Amino acid sequence: MDISSLIDSLHPLEVKVLSTFVSNPSAVLQTEQLAQASGLEPSQLSMAVEWLLAKSLLAVDTEVVTPMVSLTKVGEQYVEKHSPIERVLAAAREAATTGKRLTIQDIQSREGLEPAEVSGAIGRLKKEGALLIIQGGCLESTGRTSPTAEAIRGLLLRVHEMPREMQTFSDAQRQVIQDHAVKRGNAKEPFRIDDRVARSLKLSADGTEAAQQLSKQGVLEEVSQLTPELLKDGSWRTKRFRKYTISLRAPRIAPGKKHPYREFLDTVKAKLVSMGFQEMRGPLVETEFWNMDALFMPQFHPARDIHDVYFVKDPKQTTSIAEPFLSRVAQAHQDGGATGSTGWNYPFDVARARRLVLRSQGTAVSAHTLAAQPAVPGKYFSIARCFRYDQVDATHATDFFQVEGIVLGEDINFRTLLGLLNLFAREVAQAKEVKFLPAYFPFTEPSVEMHVRHPKLGWMELGGAGLFRSEVTLPLGVTVPVIAWGLGLDRMAMVALGIHDIRELFTDNLDLIRSTKGAL
Amino acid sequence: MPTITIFKQDLEGLLAGPGEARQPMTLEQIEDSLMLVKGELKGQNPDTGELRIELQDSNRPDLWCCEGIARQIRVKRQGSLPKYGFLSTKPPSPKQLNVTPGLEKVRPFVAACTATGYRVTKDGLAQLIQTQEKLAEMFGRKRRTVSIGLYRLAAIEFPVTYDLVKSGEAAFTPLGMDTVMTLGEMLLVHPKGLEFGGILAGHDRLPFLRDAKGRALSFPPIINSREVGEVKVGDDALFVEVTGTDLSMVILTLNIFAANLADRGAVVEPIEVRYPYKTDLGETVMTPQDLGRSRTLPVQTIERALGQVLGVHEVAKALVAYGYEVATESEQLTVTLPLYRQDLMHAMDVVEDVAISRGYADFLPVMPSQFTVGGLSRIEEFSDRVRALMVGMGFQEIISNILGSPQDLRDAMRLEGTEWGQLVEVDNVMSLNFSALRQWMLPSLLRVEAASNRAFYPHRIFEAGEVARPDPAQALGSRTVMVLGGMIAHADAHFSEIHSCLDTLFYYVGQAYSLEPVQHPSFLAGRAGSILCEGKRVGVIGELHPEVLERWQISVPAVAFEIDLTQLAERP
């Protein structure tokens, strides 16, 4: 690992320790000096020093081991309550003055001492001639002093002030301390003897380089967040920015976003505009006249049944239908009028034509456009909401979008109709293979159904089209041939959006809408 | 459009012709051939040979049967349609059917023929019955204009009378029953009487078909006699009649049956129908009869429509191979439809048949070459712009049904009896859930909010779309308006939050607006405003009323606005 990546990987504690050497890279510092200079807690310092030693950035210069004496918890208690040996001796002297007999059991119960403590103390006092055991197990003070008891008192007080180096004590004192220091198997002693390791540390060669680089970068303090203040005074230059674990999962957000189905339709819309189509619009509520009569669907046509179309409750009829269209269309139905047709041969019912329905086919919008002096040549499209009286299920929606339109022009004929459909197949479905089948629509002749080989879906029906019958165009005042076309895009949209139920196109599930990716 | 069931072996037999060995076809070959009849194979059972076929053309009832499909394919294979003998050979003393005066006001027309020498097979009988049902149902508008009866010829003495009798005057045992009933009783209790009796409503005398000995054949258009009017497998002499209200449709229907039976090998003998009143074809009408009116048109009409020069000969050949009779004279064609068709209304109908006969694949697609400029309507452009702004402000777009329920659109919004609660409602309601057009957008947004309490908050949603508002001043009784609705819902949703969005929107749309306090039942009082543009109301904004939220079972506060994009787009 080179030095700069080594530096990048340093923990802030390590950086602090290294930084204390920056002013004098060749310094040899004692642990205490390091603690002071770095301002680290002893535990933090010792962690950082161990890490740096492991990375060979620091090296030990010298190491001095000093035995130190300190008090244990027991020792601290003895400072106040006195040690067992002192208490046994005091009890024996008190008994001597009062003349009371004092047994070992008395001492144990009175002083609350353990039998082992009592017997240890008695043993030593007896040895030093300060105590006698007389008949009946009674203790008797001899009146002589006990060197041990006296020494312990002094040592307790002295070590209580602060831990002392062993070598500051006399030989005799050292003996007492040794005798009363915690050892393995004997934890109830007042003194503890520890080795204090005093290390002096210096930088290794790598450490020197790292310290110099740290110093050069001036990156001394770590911060977690870049703040306006840091930018304002430029102090970001002397900071180190904490590194993040960037592999963690990002928190979720909900972006503003188009509905995926609308996005799909927007793309279709843009394609149609790019192919030279002008958008047309129409009302949701239509007359039967524009929805069907103008399209030469006879008034007895099964698709006009109460089971196929929604009728409006109030008002039930329009107040007027524009002339001359009403008369001309009525005539075309009855005997063909001036259209060159025989017509349907039935009495046209104007009251029926005036009935209001919810638009059931986008072609109604085209019929309006034909009657409104469209441009020739002209191309028009609409993406119109339509309504069908249908049981709602996975493949039938009660209201849905129809993409359809017309193309007018002197050059329009069956072959240009096929050419237009080819263009749709390529542009809208990205399909290269196309199949044209004979079809039937009440308002076109000839009529075509277009099947395409979709790159993902295989063969599918993409749409229907045809040349508007003269019985449609002439009564509305159009004398050039007109292509009427419609595209069935819902299946393509559903596959693109990964759904299998047409109702999900209009789902109320916000989670689903948010998480659905776009169609393209 | 009818979907019919046929059997593969029956189709193959009809393609070969009576007495000829049938050639098995693959399914692909059958599907290919179905292009000639605008048919689509919808399903099949390889074990029984059953094929389910949907026929698209509602003007070609002759194709709604196995015989018709086979005939169209056979004609194409053979290049022309052989003449049906029963059209040219008039029997010296034809059987007769007499019509009783008064029927001109009830069910004026009848056509009939006999068919002998074809022993009815199981497949053949299934087709006869299916054709009878489909034609009466879809072409005959549920028997109103056309209905059909089939009988065992052996039991009938001619002349037959198409009679008109009082409901109690005639009685017989109808199909499906085992007791004698009067016509009136059949209307009251027989399932077919109940189903189709309405056709005869208002008439005190009813149509009745009987033979020379007074034996009942049927009660048209309701039900046949069980004795005479039940054809069975093995019968080899049939009587067919069609009654109805439209003479040419009645004759066309009989022609189809005659052709079908002839194609199966029967000898069809015409019957002379004698009317006591005038018809378009006179008082004595031979049926079946070729009604084919010929039509003369220049070949250029066809070539121009197809976009391809073919020449008179090629066009004539294509039409003959599709069943037409064609006479040519220089650049003119005089074309006549076969007896089983009457769908030639316009020259363009001939054009399509030329294209189908030659095959659509025979025509090379050509791009329309004329230049046009594409573009969006003003309102769509405006709406797209507004949608982009809403997306930019962090709103998720939704789409909803425009059809909803008065309960959601009005009642749950606390709008009963208010101007805001007026709806365009559906008359023929199928489901209350889809019985009114939405008059504003907020219920659509609340619908999503109500279903999405598990989606993490905040919720910012919008929809731009059409609504319908009742307006007596309009010819249609309503106006279609494009509106934008936006809503924010979360624990701390606040008026100023949605107000900021509205403010931003108006800034970028380049319109000045002001808010005026409004008492709107859907919003909390004192926290709702009308949005005004130069004094005109263009929308509403506010904190949704807790009772509205309760009715939608929404448990967080919601703030929303709605603006009329149609009005805004029309402003300069």
PDB file of C-alpha atoms in Angstrom, chain B residues 427-553:
ATOM      1  CA  ASP B 427     -79.655   6.177 -18.536  1.00  0.00           C
ATOM      2  CA  ASN B 428     -79.005   2.464 -19.086  1.00  0.00           C
ATOM      3  CA  VAL B 429     -76.937   1.823 -15.971  1.00  0.00           C
ATOM      4  CA  MET B 430     -75.075  -1.488 -15.882  1.00  0.00           C
ATOM      5  CA  SER B 431     -73.162  -0.874 -12.665  1.00  0.00           C
ATOM      6  CA  LEU B 432     -73.565   2.066 -10.277  1.00  0.00           C
ATOM      7  CA  ASN B 433     -69.771   2.297 -10.233  1.00  0.00           C
ATOM      8  CA  PHE B 434     -69.911   3.448 -13.838  1.00  0.00           C
ATOM      9  CA  SER B 435     -73.061   5.495 -14.021  1.00  0.00           C
ATOM     10  CA  ALA B 436     -71.995   9.147 -14.292  1.00  0.00           C
ATOM     11  CA  LEU B 437     -69.276  11.180 -16.001  1.00  0.00           C
ATOM     12  CA  ARG B 438     -67.002  12.897 -13.525  1.00  0.00           C
ATOM     13  CA  GLN B 439     -67.797  16.602 -13.226  1.00  0.00           C
ATOM     14  CA  TRP B 440     -64.493  17.380 -11.505  1.00  0.00           C
ATOM     15  CA  MET B 441     -61.127  15.802 -10.863  1.00  0.00           C
ATOM     16  CA  LEU B 442     -60.705  15.664  -7.082  1.00  0.00           C
ATOM     17  CA  PRO B 443     -62.704  12.439  -6.618  1.00  0.00           C
ATOM     18  CA  SER B 444     -60.292  10.749  -9.046  1.00  0.00           C
ATOM     19  CA  LEU B 445     -57.356  11.890  -6.893  1.00  0.00           C
ATOM     20  CA  LEU B 446     -59.104  10.851  -3.671  1.00  0.00           C
ATOM     21  CA  ARG B 447     -59.759   7.421  -5.191  1.00  0.00           C
ATOM     22  CA  VAL B 448     -55.994   6.900  -5.469  1.00  0.00           C
ATOM     23  CA  GLU B 449     -55.309   8.413  -2.045  1.00  0.00           C
ATOM     24  CA  ALA B 450     -57.904   6.172  -0.419  1.00  0.00           C
ATOM     25  CA  ALA B 451     -56.267   3.073  -1.882  1.00  0.00           C
ATOM     26  CA  SER B 452     -52.685   4.071  -1.114  1.00  0.00           C
ATOM     27  CA  ASN B 453     -52.232   4.559   2.616  1.00  0.00           C
ATOM     28  CA  ARG B 454     -49.389   2.039   2.453  1.00  0.00           C
ATOM     29  CA  ALA B 455     -47.412   4.044  -0.100  1.00  0.00           C
ATOM     30  CA  PHE B 456     -44.820   6.135   1.725  1.00  0.00           C
ATOM     31  CA  TYR B 457     -45.630   9.756   2.352  1.00  0.00           C
ATOM     32  CA  PRO B 458     -45.808  12.514   1.296  1.00  0.00           C
ATOM     33  CA  HIS B 459     -48.242  11.833  -1.549  1.00  0.00           C
ATOM     34  CA  ARG B 460     -48.218  14.407  -4.321  1.00  0.00           C
ATOM     35  CA  ILE B 461     -50.474  13.356  -7.189  1.00  0.00           C
ATOM     36  CA  PHE B 462     -52.170  15.036 -10.153  1.00  0.00           C
ATOM     37  CA  GLU B 463     -54.259  14.286 -13.184  1.00  0.00           C
ATOM     38  CA  ALA B 464     -54.987  16.419 -16.229  1.00  0.00           C
ATOM     39  CA  GLY B 465     -58.005  15.164 -18.099  1.00  0.00           C
ATOM     40  CA  GLU B 466     -61.524  15.606 -19.311  1.00  0.00           C
ATOM     41  CA  VAL B 467     -64.645  16.072 -17.230  1.00  0.00           C
ATOM     42  CA  ALA B 468     -68.243  16.701 -18.326  1.00  0.00           C
ATOM     43  CA  ARG B 469     -70.353  19.480 -16.806  1.00  0.00           C
ATOM     44  CA  PRO B 470     -74.102  19.790 -17.368  1.00  0.00           C
ATOM     45  CA  ASP B 471     -74.893  22.995 -19.246  1.00  0.00           C
ATOM     46  CA  PRO B 472     -78.424  23.551 -20.574  1.00  0.00           C
ATOM     47  CA  ALA B 473     -77.130  26.269 -22.900  1.00  0.00           C
ATOM     48  CA  GLN B 474     -75.235  23.659 -24.921  1.00  0.00           C
ATOM     49  CA  ALA B 475     -76.859  21.663 -27.727  1.00  0.00           C
ATOM     50  CA  LEU B 476     -75.442  18.510 -26.131  1.00  0.00           C
ATOM     51  CA  GLY B 477     -76.695  19.501 -22.659  1.00  0.00           C
ATOM     52  CA  SER B 478     -73.149  19.416 -21.315  1.00  0.00           C
ATOM     53  CA  ARG B 479     -69.630  20.686 -21.901  1.00  0.00           C
ATOM     54  CA  THR B 480     -66.466  18.625 -22.037  1.00  0.00           C
ATOM     55  CA  VAL B 481     -63.786  20.495 -20.122  1.00  0.00           C
ATOM     56  CA  MET B 482     -60.107  19.733 -19.624  1.00  0.00           C
ATOM     57  CA  VAL B 483     -59.147  20.264 -15.991  1.00  0.00           C
ATOM     58  CA  LEU B 484     -56.091  19.802 -13.807  1.00  0.00           C
ATOM     59  CA  GLY B 485     -56.374  18.466 -10.280  1.00  0.00           C
ATOM     60  CA  GLY B 486     -53.438  18.376  -7.869  1.00  0.00           C
ATOM     61  CA  MET B 487     -53.368  17.026  -4.320  1.00  0.00           C
ATOM     62  CA  ILE B 488     -50.881  16.706  -1.467  1.00  0.00           C
ATOM     63  CA  ALA B 489     -51.519  14.320   1.412  1.00  0.00           C
ATOM     64  CA  HIS B 490     -49.364  13.627   4.461  1.00  0.00           C
ATOM     65  CA  ALA B 491     -49.477  14.087   8.228  1.00  0.00           C
ATOM     66  CA  ASP B 492     -48.615  17.812   8.051  1.00  0.00           C
ATOM     67  CA  ALA B 493     -50.265  18.714   4.737  1.00  0.00           C
ATOM     68  CA  HIS B 494     -51.108  22.385   4.863  1.00  0.00           C
ATOM     69  CA  PHE B 495     -52.918  24.957   2.761  1.00  0.00           C
ATOM     70  CA  SER B 496     -49.792  26.975   2.067  1.00  0.00           C
ATOM     71  CA  GLU B 497     -48.057  23.930   0.644  1.00  0.00           C
ATOM     72  CA  ILE B 498     -50.608  23.473  -2.148  1.00  0.00           C
ATOM     73  CA  HIS B 499     -50.970  27.241  -2.509  1.00  0.00           C
ATOM     74  CA  SER B 500     -47.247  27.464  -3.325  1.00  0.00           C
ATOM     75  CA  CYS B 501     -47.714  24.901  -6.084  1.00  0.00           C
ATOM     76  CA  LEU B 502     -50.680  26.754  -7.525  1.00  0.00           C
ATOM     77  CA  ASP B 503     -48.765  30.028  -7.345  1.00  0.00           C
ATOM     78  CA  THR B 504     -45.768  28.530  -9.111  1.00  0.00           C
ATOM     79  CA  LEU B 505     -47.975  27.011 -11.786  1.00  0.00           C
ATOM     80  CA  PHE B 506     -49.681  30.314 -12.548  1.00  0.00           C
ATOM     81  CA  TYR B 507     -46.329  32.081 -12.639  1.00  0.00           C
ATOM     82  CA  TYR B 508     -44.959  29.805 -15.329  1.00  0.00           C
ATOM     83  CA  VAL B 509     -48.211  29.680 -17.261  1.00  0.00           C
ATOM     84  CA  GLY B 510     -47.938  33.452 -17.343  1.00  0.00           C
ATOM     85  CA  GLN B 511     -51.309  34.254 -15.846  1.00  0.00           C
ATOM     86  CA  ALA B 512     -52.250  36.484 -12.952  1.00  0.00           C
ATOM     87  CA  TYR B 513     -54.705  35.107 -10.437  1.00  0.00           C
ATOM     88  CA  SER B 514     -56.188  35.866  -7.063  1.00  0.00           C
ATOM     89  CA  LEU B 515     -57.926  33.841  -4.390  1.00  0.00           C
ATOM     90  CA  GLU B 516     -61.292  34.713  -2.950  1.00  0.00           C
ATOM     91  CA  PRO B 517     -62.683  32.882   0.091  1.00  0.00           C
ATOM     92  CA  VAL B 518     -65.428  30.461  -0.883  1.00  0.00           C
ATOM     93  CA  GLN B 519     -67.916  28.310   1.036  1.00  0.00           C
ATOM     94  CA  HIS B 520     -67.374  24.988  -0.702  1.00  0.00           C
ATOM     95  CA  PRO B 521     -68.729  21.911   1.112  1.00  0.00           C
ATOM     96  CA  SER B 522     -65.778  19.741   0.064  1.00  0.00           C
ATOM     97  CA  PHE B 523     -63.303  21.988   1.884  1.00  0.00           C
ATOM     98  CA  LEU B 524     -62.799  23.246   5.428  1.00  0.00           C
ATOM     99  CA  ALA B 525     -64.553  26.575   5.933  1.00  0.00           C
ATOM    100  CA  GLY B 526     -62.075  29.447   5.952  1.00  0.00           C
ATOM    101  CA  ARG B 527     -59.451  27.346   4.220  1.00  0.00           C
ATOM    102  CA  ALA B 528     -60.860  27.269   0.687  1.00  0.00           C
ATOM    103  CA  GLY B 529     -60.775  29.764  -2.126  1.00  0.00           C
ATOM    104  CA  SER B 530     -62.065  30.329  -5.620  1.00  0.00           C
ATOM    105  CA  ILE B 531     -59.241  30.871  -8.072  1.00  0.00           C
ATOM    106  CA  LEU B 532     -60.010  33.982 -10.103  1.00  0.00           C
ATOM    107  CA  CYS B 533     -58.470  35.175 -13.347  1.00  0.00           C
ATOM    108  CA  GLU B 534     -59.563  38.707 -14.168  1.00  0.00           C
ATOM    109  CA  GLY B 535     -62.681  38.179 -12.116  1.00  0.00           C
ATOM    110  CA  LYS B 536     -63.605  34.818 -13.707  1.00  0.00           C
ATOM    111  CA  ARG B 537     -63.639  31.671 -11.646  1.00  0.00           C
ATOM    112  CA  VAL B 538     -61.170  29.182 -13.073  1.00  0.00           C
ATOM    113  CA  GLY B 539     -60.834  26.803 -10.167  1.00  0.00           C
ATOM    114  CA  VAL B 540     -60.846  26.065  -6.485  1.00  0.00           C
ATOM    115  CA  ILE B 541     -58.226  25.372  -3.817  1.00  0.00           C
ATOM    116  CA  GLY B 542     -58.390  24.345  -0.184  1.00  0.00           C
ATOM    117  CA  GLU B 543     -57.959  21.859   2.622  1.00  0.00           C
ATOM    118  CA  LEU B 544     -60.289  18.929   2.163  1.00  0.00           C
ATOM    119  CA  HIS B 545     -63.078  18.725   4.696  1.00  0.00           C
ATOM    120  CA  PRO B 546     -62.477  16.079   7.398  1.00  0.00           C
ATOM    121  CA  GLU B 547     -65.878  14.594   6.669  1.00  0.00           C
ATOM    122  CA  VAL B 548     -64.889  14.123   3.019  1.00  0.00           C
ATOM    123  CA  LEU B 549     -61.693  12.398   4.146  1.00  0.00           C
ATOM    124  CA  GLU B 550     -63.732  10.240   6.521  1.00  0.00           C
ATOM    125  CA  ARG B 551     -66.129   9.191   3.786  1.00  0.00           C
ATOM    126  CA  TRP B 552     -63.178   8.189   1.619  1.00  0.00           C
ATOM    127  CA  GLN B 553     -61.591   6.520   4.657  1.00  0.00           C
TER     128      GLN B 553
END
